[in-house]
PDB file of C-alpha atoms in Angstrom:
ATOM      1  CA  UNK A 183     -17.349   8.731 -25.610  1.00  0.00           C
ATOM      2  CA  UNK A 184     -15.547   5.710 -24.115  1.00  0.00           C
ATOM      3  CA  UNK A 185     -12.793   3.905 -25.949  1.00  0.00           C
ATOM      4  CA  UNK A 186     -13.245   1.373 -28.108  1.00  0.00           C
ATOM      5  CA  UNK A 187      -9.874  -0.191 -26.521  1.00  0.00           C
ATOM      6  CA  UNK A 188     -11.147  -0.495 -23.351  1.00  0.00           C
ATOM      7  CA  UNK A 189     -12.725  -3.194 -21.084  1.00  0.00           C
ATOM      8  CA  UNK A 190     -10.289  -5.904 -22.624  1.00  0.00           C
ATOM      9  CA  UNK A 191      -7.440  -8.058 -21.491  1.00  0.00           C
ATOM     10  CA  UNK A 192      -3.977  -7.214 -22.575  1.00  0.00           C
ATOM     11  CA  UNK A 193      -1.400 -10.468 -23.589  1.00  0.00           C
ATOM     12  CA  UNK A 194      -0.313 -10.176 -20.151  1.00  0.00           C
ATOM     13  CA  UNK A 195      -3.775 -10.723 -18.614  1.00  0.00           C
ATOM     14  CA  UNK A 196      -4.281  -7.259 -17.209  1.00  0.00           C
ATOM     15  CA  UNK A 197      -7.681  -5.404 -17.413  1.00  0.00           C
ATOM     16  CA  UNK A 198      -7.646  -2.120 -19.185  1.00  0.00           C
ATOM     17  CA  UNK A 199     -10.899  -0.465 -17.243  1.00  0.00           C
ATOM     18  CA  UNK A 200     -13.365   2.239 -19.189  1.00  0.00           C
ATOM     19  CA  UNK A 201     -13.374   5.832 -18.264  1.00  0.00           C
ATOM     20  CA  UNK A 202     -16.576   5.140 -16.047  1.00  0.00           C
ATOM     21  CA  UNK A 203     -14.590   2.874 -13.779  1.00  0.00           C
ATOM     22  CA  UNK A 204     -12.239   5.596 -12.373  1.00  0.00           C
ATOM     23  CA  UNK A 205     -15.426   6.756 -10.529  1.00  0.00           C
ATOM     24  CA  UNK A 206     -15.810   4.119  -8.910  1.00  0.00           C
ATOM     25  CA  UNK A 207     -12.064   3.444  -7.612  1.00  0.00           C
ATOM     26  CA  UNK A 208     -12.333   6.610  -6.436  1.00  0.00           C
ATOM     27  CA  UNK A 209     -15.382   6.327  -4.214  1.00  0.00           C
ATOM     28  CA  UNK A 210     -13.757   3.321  -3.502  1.00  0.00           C
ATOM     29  CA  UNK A 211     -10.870   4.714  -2.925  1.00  0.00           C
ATOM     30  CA  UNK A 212     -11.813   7.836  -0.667  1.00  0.00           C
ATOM     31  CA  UNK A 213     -13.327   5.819   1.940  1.00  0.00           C
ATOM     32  CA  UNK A 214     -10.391   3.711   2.644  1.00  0.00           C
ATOM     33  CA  UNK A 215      -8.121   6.704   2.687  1.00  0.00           C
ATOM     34  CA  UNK A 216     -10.972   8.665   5.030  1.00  0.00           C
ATOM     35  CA  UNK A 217     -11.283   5.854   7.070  1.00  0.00           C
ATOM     36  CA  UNK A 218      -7.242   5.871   7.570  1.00  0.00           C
ATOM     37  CA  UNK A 219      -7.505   9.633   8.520  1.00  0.00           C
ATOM     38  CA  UNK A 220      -9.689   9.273  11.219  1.00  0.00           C
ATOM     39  CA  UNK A 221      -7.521   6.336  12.642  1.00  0.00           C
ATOM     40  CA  UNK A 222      -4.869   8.567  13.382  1.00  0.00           C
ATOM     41  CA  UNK A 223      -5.794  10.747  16.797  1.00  0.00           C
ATOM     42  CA  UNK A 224      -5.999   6.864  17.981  1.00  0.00           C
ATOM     43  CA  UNK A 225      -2.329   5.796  17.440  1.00  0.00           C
ATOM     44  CA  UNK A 226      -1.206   6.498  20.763  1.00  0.00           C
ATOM     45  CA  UNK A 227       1.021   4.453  23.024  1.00  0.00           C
ATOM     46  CA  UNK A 228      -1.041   2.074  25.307  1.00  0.00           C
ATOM     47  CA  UNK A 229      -3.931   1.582  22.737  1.00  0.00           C
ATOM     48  CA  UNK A 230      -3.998  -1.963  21.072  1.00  0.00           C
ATOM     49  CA  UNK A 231      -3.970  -2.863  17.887  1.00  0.00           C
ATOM     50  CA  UNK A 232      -7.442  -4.693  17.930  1.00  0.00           C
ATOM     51  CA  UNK A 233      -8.332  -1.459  19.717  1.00  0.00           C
ATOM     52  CA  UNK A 234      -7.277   0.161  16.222  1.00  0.00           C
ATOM     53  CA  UNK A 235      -8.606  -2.429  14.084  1.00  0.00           C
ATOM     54  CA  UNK A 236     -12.170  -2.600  15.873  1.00  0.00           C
ATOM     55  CA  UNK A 237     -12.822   1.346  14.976  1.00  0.00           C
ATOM     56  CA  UNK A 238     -11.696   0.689  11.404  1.00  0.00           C
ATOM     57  CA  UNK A 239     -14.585  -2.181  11.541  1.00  0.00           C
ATOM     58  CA  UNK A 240     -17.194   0.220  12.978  1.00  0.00           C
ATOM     59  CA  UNK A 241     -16.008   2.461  10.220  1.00  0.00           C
ATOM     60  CA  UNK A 242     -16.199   0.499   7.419  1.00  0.00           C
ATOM     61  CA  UNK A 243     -20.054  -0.952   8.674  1.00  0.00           C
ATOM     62  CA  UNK A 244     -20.977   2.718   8.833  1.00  0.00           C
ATOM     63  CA  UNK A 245     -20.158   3.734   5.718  1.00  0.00           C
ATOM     64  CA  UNK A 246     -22.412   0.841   4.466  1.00  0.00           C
ATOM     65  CA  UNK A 247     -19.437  -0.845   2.533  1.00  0.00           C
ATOM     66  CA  UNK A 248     -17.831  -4.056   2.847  1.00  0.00           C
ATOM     67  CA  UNK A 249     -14.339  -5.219   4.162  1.00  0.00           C
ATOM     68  CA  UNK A 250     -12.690  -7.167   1.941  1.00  0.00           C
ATOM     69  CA  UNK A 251      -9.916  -8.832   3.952  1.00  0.00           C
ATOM     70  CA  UNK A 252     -12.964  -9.916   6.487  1.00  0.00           C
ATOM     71  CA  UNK A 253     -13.420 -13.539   5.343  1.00  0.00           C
ATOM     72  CA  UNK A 254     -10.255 -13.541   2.517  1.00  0.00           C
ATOM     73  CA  UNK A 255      -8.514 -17.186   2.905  1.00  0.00           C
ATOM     74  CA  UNK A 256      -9.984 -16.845   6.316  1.00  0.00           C
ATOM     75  CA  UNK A 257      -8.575 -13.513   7.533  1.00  0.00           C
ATOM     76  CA  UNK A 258     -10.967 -12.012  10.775  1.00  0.00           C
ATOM     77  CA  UNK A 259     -10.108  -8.745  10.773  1.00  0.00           C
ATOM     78  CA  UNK A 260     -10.466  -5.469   8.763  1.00  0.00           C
ATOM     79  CA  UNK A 261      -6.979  -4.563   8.517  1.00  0.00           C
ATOM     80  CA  UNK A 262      -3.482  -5.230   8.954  1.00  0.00           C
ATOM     81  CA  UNK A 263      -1.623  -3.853  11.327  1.00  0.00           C
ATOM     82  CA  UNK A 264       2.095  -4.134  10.987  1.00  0.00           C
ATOM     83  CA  UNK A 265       4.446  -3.217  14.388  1.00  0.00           C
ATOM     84  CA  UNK A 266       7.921  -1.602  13.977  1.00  0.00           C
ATOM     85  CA  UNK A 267       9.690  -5.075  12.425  1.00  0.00           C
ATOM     86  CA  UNK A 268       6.676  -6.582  10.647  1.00  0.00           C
ATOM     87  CA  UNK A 269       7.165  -6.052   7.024  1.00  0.00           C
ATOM     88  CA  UNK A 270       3.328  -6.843   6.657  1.00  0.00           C
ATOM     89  CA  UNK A 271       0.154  -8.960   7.113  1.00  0.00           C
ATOM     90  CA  UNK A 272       0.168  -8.068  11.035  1.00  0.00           C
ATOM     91  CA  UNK A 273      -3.034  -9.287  12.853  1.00  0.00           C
ATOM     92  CA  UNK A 274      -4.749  -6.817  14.974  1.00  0.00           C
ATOM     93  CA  UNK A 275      -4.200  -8.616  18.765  1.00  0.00           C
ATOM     94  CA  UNK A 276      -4.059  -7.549  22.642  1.00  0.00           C
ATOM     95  CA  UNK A 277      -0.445  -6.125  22.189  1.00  0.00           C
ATOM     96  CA  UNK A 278      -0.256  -2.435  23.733  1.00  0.00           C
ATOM     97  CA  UNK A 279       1.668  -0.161  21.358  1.00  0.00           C
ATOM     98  CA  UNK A 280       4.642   1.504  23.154  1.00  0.00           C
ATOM     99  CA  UNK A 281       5.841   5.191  22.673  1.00  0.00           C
ATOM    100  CA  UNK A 282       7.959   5.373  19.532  1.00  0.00           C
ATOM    101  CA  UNK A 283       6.536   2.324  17.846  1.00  0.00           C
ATOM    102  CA  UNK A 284       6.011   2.393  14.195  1.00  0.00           C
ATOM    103  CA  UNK A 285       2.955   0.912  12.160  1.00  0.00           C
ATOM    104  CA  UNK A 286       1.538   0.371   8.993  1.00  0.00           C
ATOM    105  CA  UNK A 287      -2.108   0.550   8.556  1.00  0.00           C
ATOM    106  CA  UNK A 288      -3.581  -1.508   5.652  1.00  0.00           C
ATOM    107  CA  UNK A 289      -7.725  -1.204   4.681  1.00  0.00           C
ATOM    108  CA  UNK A 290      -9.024  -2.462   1.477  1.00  0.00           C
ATOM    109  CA  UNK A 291     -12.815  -1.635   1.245  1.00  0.00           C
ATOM    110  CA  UNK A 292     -15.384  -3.018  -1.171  1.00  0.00           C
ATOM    111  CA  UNK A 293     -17.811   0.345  -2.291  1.00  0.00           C
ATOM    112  CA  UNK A 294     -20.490  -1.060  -5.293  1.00  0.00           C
ATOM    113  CA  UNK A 295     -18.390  -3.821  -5.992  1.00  0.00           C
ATOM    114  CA  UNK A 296     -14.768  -1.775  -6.262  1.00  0.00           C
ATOM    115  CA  UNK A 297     -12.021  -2.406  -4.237  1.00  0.00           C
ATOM    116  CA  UNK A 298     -10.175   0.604  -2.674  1.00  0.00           C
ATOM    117  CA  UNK A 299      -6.943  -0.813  -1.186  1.00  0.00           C
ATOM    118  CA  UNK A 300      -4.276   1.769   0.630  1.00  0.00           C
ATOM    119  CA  UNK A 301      -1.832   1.690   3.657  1.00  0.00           C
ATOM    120  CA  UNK A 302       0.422   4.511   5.623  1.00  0.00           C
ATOM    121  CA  UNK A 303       2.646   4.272   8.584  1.00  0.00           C
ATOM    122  CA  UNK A 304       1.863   5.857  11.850  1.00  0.00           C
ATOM    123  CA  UNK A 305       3.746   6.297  15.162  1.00  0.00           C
ATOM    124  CA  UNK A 306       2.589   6.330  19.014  1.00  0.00           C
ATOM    125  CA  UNK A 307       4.105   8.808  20.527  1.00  0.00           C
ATOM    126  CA  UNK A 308       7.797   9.988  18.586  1.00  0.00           C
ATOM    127  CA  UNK A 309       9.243   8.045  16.964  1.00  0.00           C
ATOM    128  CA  UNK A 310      13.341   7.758  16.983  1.00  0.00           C
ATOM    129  CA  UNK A 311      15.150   9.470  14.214  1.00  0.00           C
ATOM    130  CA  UNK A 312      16.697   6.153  12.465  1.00  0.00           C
ATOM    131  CA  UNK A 313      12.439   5.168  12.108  1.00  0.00           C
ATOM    132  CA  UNK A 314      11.496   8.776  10.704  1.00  0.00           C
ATOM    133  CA  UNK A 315      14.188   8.559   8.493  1.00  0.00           C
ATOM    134  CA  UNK A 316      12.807   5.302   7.015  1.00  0.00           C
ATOM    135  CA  UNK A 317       9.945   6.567   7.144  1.00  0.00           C
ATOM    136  CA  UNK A 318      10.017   9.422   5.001  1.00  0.00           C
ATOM    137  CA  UNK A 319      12.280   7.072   2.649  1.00  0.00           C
ATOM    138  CA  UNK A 320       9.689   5.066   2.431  1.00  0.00           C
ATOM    139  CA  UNK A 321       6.804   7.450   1.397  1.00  0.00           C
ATOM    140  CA  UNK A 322       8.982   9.411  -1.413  1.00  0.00           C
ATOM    141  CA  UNK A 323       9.929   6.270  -3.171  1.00  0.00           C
ATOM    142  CA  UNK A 324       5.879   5.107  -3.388  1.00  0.00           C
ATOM    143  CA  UNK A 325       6.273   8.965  -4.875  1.00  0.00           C
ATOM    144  CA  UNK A 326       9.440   8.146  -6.700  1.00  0.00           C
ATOM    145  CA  UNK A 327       7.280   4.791  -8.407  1.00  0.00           C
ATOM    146  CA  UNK A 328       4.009   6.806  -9.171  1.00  0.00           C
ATOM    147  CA  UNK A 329       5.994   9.607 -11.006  1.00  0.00           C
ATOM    148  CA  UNK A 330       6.839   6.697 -13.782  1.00  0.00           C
ATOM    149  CA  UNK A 331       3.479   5.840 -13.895  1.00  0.00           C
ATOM    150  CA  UNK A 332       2.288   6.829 -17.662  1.00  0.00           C
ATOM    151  CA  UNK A 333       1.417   5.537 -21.081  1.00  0.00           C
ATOM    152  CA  UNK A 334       4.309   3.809 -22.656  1.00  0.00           C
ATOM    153  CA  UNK A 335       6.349   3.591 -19.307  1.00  0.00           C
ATOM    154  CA  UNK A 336       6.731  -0.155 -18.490  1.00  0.00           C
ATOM    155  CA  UNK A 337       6.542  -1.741 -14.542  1.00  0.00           C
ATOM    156  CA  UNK A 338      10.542  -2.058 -14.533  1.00  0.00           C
ATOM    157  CA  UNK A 339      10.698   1.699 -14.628  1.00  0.00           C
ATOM    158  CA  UNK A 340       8.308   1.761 -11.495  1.00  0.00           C
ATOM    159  CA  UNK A 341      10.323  -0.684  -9.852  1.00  0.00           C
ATOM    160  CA  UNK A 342      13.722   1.131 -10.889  1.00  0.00           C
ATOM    161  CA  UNK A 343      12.723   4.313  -9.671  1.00  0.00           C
ATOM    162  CA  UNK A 344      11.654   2.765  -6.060  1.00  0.00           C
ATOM    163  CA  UNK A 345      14.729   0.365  -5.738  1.00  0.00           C
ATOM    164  CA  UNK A 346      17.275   2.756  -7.173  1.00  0.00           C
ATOM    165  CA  UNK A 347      15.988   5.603  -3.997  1.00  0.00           C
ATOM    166  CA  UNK A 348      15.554   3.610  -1.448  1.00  0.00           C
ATOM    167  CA  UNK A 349      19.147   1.854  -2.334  1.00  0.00           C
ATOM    168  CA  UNK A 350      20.818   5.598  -2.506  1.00  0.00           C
ATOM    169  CA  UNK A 351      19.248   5.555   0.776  1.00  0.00           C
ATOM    170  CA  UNK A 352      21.370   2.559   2.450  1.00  0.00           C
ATOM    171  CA  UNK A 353      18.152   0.609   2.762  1.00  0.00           C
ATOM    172  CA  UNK A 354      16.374  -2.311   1.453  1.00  0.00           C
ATOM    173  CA  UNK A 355      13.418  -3.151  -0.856  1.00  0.00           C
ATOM    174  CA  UNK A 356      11.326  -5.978   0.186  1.00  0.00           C
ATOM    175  CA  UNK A 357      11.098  -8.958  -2.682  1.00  0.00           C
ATOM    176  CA  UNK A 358       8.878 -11.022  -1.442  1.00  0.00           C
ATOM    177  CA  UNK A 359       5.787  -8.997  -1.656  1.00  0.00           C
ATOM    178  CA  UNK A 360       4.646  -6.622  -4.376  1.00  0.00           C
ATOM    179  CA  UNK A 361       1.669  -4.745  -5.571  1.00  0.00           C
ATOM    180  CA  UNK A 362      -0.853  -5.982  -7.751  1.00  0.00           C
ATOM    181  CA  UNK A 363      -3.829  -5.064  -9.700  1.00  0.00           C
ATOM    182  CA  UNK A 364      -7.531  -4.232  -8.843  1.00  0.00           C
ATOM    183  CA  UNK A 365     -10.510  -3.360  -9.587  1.00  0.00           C
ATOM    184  CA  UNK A 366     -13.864  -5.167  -9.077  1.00  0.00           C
ATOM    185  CA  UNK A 367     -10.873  -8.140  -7.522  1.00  0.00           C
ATOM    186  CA  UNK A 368      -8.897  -7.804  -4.481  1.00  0.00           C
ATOM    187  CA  UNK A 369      -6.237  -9.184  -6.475  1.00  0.00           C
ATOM    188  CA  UNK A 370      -5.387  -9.558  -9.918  1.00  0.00           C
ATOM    189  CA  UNK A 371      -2.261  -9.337 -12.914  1.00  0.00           C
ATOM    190  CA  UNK A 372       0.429  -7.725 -12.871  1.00  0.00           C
ATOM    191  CA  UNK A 373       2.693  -8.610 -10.110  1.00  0.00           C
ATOM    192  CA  UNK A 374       4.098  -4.976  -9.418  1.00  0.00           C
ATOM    193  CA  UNK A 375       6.927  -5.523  -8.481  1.00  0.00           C
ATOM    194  CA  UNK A 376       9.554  -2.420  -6.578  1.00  0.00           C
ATOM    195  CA  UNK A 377      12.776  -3.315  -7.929  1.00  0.00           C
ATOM    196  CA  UNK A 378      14.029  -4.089 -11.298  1.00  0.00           C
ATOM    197  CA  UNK A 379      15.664  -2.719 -14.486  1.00  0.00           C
ATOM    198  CA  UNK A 380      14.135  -0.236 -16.716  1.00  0.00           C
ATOM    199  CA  UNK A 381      12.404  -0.983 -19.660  1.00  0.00           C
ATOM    200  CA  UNK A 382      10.738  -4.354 -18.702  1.00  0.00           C
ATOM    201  CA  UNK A 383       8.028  -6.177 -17.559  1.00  0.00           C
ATOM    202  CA  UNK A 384       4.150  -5.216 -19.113  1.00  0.00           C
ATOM    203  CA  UNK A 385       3.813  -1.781 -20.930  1.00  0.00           C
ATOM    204  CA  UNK A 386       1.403   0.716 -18.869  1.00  0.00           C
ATOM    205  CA  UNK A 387      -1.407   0.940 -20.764  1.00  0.00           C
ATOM    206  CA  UNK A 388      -4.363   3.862 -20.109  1.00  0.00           C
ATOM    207  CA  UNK A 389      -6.868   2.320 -18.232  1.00  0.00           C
ATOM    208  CA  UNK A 390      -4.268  -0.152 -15.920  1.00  0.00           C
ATOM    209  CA  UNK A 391      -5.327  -0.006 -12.383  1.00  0.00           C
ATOM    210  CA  UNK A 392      -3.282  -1.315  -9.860  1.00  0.00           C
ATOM    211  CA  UNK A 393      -1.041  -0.845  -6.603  1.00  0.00           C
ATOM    212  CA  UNK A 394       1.793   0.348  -6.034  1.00  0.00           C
ATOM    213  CA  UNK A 395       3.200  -0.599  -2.376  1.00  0.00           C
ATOM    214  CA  UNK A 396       6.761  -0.742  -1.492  1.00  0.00           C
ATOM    215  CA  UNK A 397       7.905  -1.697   1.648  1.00  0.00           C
ATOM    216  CA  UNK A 398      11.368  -0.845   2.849  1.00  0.00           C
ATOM    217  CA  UNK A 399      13.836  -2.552   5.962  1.00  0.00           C
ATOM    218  CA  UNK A 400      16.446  -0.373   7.618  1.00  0.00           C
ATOM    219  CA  UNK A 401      18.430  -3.810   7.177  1.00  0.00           C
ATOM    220  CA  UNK A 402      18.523  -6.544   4.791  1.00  0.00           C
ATOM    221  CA  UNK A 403      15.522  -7.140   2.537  1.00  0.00           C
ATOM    222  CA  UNK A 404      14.920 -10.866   3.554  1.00  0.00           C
ATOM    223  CA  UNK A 405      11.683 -12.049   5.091  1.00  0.00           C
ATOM    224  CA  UNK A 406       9.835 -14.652   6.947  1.00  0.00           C
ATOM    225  CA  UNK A 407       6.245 -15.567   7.727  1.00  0.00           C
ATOM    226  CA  UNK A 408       5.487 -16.698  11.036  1.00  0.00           C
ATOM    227  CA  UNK A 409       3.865 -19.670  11.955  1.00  0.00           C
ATOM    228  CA  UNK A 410       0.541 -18.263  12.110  1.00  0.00           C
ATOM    229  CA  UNK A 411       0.948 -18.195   8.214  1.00  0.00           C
ATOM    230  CA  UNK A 412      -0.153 -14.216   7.779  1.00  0.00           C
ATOM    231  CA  UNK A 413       2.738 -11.911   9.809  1.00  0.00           C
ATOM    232  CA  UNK A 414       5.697 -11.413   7.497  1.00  0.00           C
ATOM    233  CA  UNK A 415       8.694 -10.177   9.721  1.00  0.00           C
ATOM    234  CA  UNK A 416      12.415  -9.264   8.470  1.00  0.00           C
ATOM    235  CA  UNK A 417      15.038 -11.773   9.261  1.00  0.00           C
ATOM    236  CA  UNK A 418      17.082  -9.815  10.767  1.00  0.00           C
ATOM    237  CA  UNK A 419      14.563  -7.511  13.101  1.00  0.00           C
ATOM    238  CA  UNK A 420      15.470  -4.640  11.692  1.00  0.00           C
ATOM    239  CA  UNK A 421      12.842  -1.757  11.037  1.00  0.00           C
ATOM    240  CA  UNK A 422      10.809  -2.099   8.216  1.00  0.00           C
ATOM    241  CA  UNK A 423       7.554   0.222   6.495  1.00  0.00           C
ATOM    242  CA  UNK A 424       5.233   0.698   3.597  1.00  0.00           C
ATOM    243  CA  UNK A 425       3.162   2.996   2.052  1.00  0.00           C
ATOM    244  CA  UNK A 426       0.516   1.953  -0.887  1.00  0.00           C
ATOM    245  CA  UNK A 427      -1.384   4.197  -2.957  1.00  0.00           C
ATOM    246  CA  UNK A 428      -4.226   2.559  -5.525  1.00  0.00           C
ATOM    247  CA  UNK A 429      -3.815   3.839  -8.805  1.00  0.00           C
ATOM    248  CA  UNK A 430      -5.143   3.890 -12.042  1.00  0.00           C
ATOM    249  CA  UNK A 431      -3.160   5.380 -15.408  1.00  0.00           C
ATOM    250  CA  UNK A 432      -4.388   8.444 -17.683  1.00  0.00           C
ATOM    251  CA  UNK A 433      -4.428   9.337 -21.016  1.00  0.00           C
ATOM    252  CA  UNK A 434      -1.358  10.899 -19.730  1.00  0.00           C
ATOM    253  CA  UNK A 435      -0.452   9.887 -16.623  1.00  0.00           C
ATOM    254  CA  UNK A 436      -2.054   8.621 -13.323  1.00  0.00           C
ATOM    255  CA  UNK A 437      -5.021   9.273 -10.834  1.00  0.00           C
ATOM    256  CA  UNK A 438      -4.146   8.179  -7.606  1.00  0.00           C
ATOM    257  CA  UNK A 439      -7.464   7.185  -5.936  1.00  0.00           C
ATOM    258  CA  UNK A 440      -6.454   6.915  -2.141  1.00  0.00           C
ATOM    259  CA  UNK A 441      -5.349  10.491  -1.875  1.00  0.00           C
ATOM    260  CA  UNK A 442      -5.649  11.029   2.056  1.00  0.00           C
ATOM    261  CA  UNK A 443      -8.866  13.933   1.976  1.00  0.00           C
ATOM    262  CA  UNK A 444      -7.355  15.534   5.239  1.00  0.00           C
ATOM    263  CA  UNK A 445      -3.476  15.669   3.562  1.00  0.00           C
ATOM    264  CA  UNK A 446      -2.628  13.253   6.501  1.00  0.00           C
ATOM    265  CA  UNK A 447      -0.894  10.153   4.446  1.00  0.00           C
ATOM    266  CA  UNK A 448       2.256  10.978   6.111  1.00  0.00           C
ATOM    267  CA  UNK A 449       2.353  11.022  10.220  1.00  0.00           C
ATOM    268  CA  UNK A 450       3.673  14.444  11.135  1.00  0.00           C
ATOM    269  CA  UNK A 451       6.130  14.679  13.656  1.00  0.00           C
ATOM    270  CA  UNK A 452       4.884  17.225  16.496  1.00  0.00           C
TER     271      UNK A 452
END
């Protein structure tokens, strides 16, 4: 039986989704993370990042689903591919990825109208030990964040969790992005954000679907878009990844719907 609570609006303008609708996000879901899987034999030093981005295209067309960044506020591409100091919103170009480069993969796909949004890093060749490190800080505070996801939790206790680790860590949480719901929209309430004290912001509600997609600098969390009004860089050209899982919250706790199906979300270092 579905809940009578569901398919409404809370005060703070966020959807609380049906039981049916996990289904969806996770069809949705499991394509962008398959699609991210098969990616990875390609990251190699001397590919390109259109290179990259062109297979994720094919990809996407084969799997009979849409792209949804193709065409969004006039974005050409199917992903974004973000190169050791971009923080995020790379564009796929003609630049040849050197050995121990770092990236971050981002692929939202539209499957029966559901949007299944996820990114992971990736290195060509091996990477240095100050960029695993981040790295792997990275990916266990999107980890850290998840963990608090649950009825009754609120989305300063996600943020907590991910600024408090990464912070213990001697590195930096990015402010000037954050993650945000979705659904059957790219983009919609709350602004999740991955710092912040515990106990405020919205109330996670069963139902809540939304991202959750920190991105960490080996230096100072400042930012600043380029001129072509996408790439976000840090200030200070320091390192910088992300990881972002979709995710939607339980009776419980939470489904993550971008679970990698091969158990290759995190590049393993050969």
């Amino acid at each position: 039986m579905e809940h009578p609570h569901k398919g409404r609006m809370t005060r703070d303008g966020i959807r609380i989704h049906e039981d049916g609708d996990f289904v969806g996000m996770h069809a949705a879901g499991e394509l962008a993370a398959t699609i991210l899987d098969k990616v990875a034999p390609h990251v190699v030093p001397g590919t390109t990042t259109e290179k990259l981005d062109q297979l994720i295209t094919d990809m996407v067309e084969a799997a009979g689903a849409k792209s949804a960044t193709i065409g969004y506020k006039g974005y050409k591409h199917a992903s974004c591919i973000s190169v050791n100091h971009v923080v995020c919103h790379g564009i796929p170009g003609p630049k040849t990825l050197k050995d121990g480069d770092i990236l971050n993969v981002d692929v939202t796909v539209i499957v029966d109208g559901w949007f299944g949004d996820t990114s992971r890093m990736y290195v060509a060749g091996k990477p240095n030990r100050k960029a695993e490190r981040l790295i792997q800080v990275t990916h266990d505070a999107l980890f850290k964040g998840i963990e608090q996801v649950k009825p009754g939790n609120t989305f300063g206790d996600i943020g907590y969790a991910i600024q408090k680790y990464v912070e213990s860590n001697r590195m930096s949480v990015v402010r000037d992005f954050c993650g945000h719901g979705l659904g059957r929209v790219f983009h919609a309430p709350p602004n999740v954000l991955h710092y912040g004290r515990p106990g405020t912001n919205a109330i996670l509600e069963e139902g809540m679907f939304f991202t959750i997609e920190p991105m960490v600098n080996l230096g100072r969390p400042e930012t600043k878009v380029l001129a072509d009004d996408w790439t976000a860089v840090t200030r200070d050209k320091s390192l910088s990844a992300q990881f972002e899982h979709s995710v939607g919250v339980t009776s419980d706790g939470v489904e993550i719907f971008t679970l990698s199906p091969s158990d290759m979300y995190h590049p393993t270092y050969l």
